[in-house]
Tab-separated table of C-alpha atoms in Angstrom:
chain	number	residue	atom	x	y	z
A	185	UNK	CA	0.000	0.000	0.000
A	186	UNK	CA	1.140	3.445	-0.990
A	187	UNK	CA	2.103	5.780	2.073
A	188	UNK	CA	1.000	8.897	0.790
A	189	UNK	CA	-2.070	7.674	0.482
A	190	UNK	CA	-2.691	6.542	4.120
A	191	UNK	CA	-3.121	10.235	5.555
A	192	UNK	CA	-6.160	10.632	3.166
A	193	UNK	CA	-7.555	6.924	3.762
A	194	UNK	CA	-7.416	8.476	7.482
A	195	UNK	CA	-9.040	11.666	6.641
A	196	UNK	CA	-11.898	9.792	4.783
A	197	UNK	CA	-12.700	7.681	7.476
A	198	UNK	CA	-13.240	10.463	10.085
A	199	UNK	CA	-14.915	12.783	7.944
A	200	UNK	CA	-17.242	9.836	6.970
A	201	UNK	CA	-17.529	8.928	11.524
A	202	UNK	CA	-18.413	12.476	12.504
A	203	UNK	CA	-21.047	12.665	9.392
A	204	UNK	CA	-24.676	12.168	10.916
A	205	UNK	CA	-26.305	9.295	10.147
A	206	UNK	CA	-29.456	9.255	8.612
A	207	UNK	CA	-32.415	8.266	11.105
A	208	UNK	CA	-34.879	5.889	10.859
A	209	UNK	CA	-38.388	7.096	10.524
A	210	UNK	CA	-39.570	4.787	13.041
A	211	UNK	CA	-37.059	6.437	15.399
A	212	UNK	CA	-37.632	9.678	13.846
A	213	UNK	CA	-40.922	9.918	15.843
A	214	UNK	CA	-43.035	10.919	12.978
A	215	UNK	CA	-46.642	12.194	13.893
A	216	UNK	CA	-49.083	9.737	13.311
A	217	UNK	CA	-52.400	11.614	10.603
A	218	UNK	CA	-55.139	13.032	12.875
A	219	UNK	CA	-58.655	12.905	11.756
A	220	UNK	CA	-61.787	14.035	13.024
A	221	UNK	CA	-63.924	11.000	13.875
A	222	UNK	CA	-67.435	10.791	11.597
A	223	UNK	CA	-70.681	11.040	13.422
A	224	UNK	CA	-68.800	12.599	16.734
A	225	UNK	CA	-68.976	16.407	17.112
A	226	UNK	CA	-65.805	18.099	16.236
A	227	UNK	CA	-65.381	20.779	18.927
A	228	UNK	CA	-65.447	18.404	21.622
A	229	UNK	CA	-63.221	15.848	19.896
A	230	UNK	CA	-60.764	18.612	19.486
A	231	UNK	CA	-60.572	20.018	22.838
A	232	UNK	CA	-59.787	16.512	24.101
A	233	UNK	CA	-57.167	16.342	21.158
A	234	UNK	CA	-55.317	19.696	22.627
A	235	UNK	CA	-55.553	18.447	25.994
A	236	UNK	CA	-53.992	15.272	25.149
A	237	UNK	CA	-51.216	16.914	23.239
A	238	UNK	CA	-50.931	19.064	26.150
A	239	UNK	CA	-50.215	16.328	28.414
A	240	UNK	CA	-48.014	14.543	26.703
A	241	UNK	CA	-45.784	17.881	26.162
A	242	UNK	CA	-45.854	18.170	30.018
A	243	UNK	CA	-44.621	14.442	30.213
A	244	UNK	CA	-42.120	15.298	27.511
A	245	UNK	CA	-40.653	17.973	30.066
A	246	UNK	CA	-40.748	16.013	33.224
A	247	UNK	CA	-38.826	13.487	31.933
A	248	UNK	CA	-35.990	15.703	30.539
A	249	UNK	CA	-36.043	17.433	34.147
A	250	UNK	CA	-35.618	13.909	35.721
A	251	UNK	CA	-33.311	13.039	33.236
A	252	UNK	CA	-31.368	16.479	33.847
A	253	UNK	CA	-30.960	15.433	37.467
A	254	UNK	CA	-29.494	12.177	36.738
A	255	UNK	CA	-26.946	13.675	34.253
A	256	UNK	CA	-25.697	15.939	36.775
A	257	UNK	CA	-24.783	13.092	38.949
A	258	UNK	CA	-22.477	11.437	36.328
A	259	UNK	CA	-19.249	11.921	35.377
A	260	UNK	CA	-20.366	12.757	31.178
A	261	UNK	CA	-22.532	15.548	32.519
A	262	UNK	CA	-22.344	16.977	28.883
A	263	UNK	CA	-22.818	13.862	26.832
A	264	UNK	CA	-26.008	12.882	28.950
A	265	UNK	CA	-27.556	16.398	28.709
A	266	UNK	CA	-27.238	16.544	25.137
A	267	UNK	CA	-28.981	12.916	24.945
A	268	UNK	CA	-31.637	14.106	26.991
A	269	UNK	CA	-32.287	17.122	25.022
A	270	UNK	CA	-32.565	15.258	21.884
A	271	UNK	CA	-34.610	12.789	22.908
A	272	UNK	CA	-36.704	15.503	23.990
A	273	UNK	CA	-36.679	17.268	21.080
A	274	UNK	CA	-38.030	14.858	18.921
A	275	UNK	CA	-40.849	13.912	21.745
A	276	UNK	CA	-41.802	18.107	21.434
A	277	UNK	CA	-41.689	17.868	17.835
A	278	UNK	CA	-43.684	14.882	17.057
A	279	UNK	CA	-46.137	16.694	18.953
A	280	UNK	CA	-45.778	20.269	17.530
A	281	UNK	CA	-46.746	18.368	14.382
A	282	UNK	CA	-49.619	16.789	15.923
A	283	UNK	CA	-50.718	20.415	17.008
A	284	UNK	CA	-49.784	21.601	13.645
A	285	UNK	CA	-52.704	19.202	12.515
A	286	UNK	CA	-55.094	19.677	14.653
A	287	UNK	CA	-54.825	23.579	14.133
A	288	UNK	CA	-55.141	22.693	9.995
A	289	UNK	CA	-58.252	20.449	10.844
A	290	UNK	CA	-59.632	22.981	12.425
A	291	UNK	CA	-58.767	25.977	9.688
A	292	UNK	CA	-60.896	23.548	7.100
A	293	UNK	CA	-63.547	22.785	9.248
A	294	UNK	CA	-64.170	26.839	9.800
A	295	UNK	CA	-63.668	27.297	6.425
A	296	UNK	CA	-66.294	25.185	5.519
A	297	UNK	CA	-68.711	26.404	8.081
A	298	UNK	CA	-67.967	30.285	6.446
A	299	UNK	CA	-68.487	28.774	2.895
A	300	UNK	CA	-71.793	26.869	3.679
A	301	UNK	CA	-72.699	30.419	5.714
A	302	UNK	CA	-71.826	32.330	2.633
A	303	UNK	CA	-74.177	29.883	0.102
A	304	UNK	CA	-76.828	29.984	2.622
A	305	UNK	CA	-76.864	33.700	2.712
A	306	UNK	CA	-76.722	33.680	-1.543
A	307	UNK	CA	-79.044	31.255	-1.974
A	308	UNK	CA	-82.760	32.580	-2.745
A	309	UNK	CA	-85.534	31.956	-0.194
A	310	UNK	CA	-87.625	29.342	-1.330
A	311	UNK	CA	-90.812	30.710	-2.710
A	312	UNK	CA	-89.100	33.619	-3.079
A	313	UNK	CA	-89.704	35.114	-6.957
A	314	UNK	CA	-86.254	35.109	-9.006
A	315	UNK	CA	-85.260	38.327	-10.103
A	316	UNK	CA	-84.067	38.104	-13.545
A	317	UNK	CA	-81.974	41.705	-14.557
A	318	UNK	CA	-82.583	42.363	-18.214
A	319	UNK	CA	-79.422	43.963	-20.024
């Protein structure tokens, strides 16, 4: 093997170690689709939604506090506070996507109510006589 070529074999091979690795989307946390259940009213559903999301954020943050704790009582105080923080970073935003869904649901469904307002409002009276402009 040719010496010279050794310091850039070496080179490669820690440029290639310290280059993130790409992560699974499984371990990526990725937001599971929300949808409104049929035949349930949707104010109530959402609420319920938001306060679950809400909980779970608050769970998110408890466990990086207790995890917090525990780091400072190792000797890798650093290396565990950084693990903590990205594990709780992809807990806050698998569920900053969640909320990001439930806000979009929620944009439609008031857009529809202001459409069907709007028709409603267009719409002739029944029995009412058409007026027909002549040009």
């Amino acid at each position: 093997m040719n010496l010279r070529l050794l310091p850039i074999l070496v080179l490669a091979l820690l440029a290639s170690s310290c280059a993130p690795s790409p992560v699974a989307p499984a371990a990526a946390g990725v937001a599971p689709m929300l949808q409104a259940p049929a035949g349930q009213p949707f104010e109530p559903w959402l609420k319920a939604e938001r306060e679950r999301v809400a909980r779970q954020r608050e769970a998110a943050q408890q466990r990086y506090r207790d995890e917090e704790l525990v780091c400072w009582r190792r000797f890798a105080v650093n290396d565990c506070l950084g693990e903590a923080k990205r594990e709780r970073r992809g807990q806050l935003d698998v569920l900053r996507q969640q909320d990001l869904q439930l806000n979009a649901l929620e944009r439609e469904r008031r857009t529809a109510q202001h459409l069907r307002q709007i028709e409603q409002k267009a719409a002739p009276a029944p029995g009412a006589p058409s007026v027909e402009r002549r040009q």
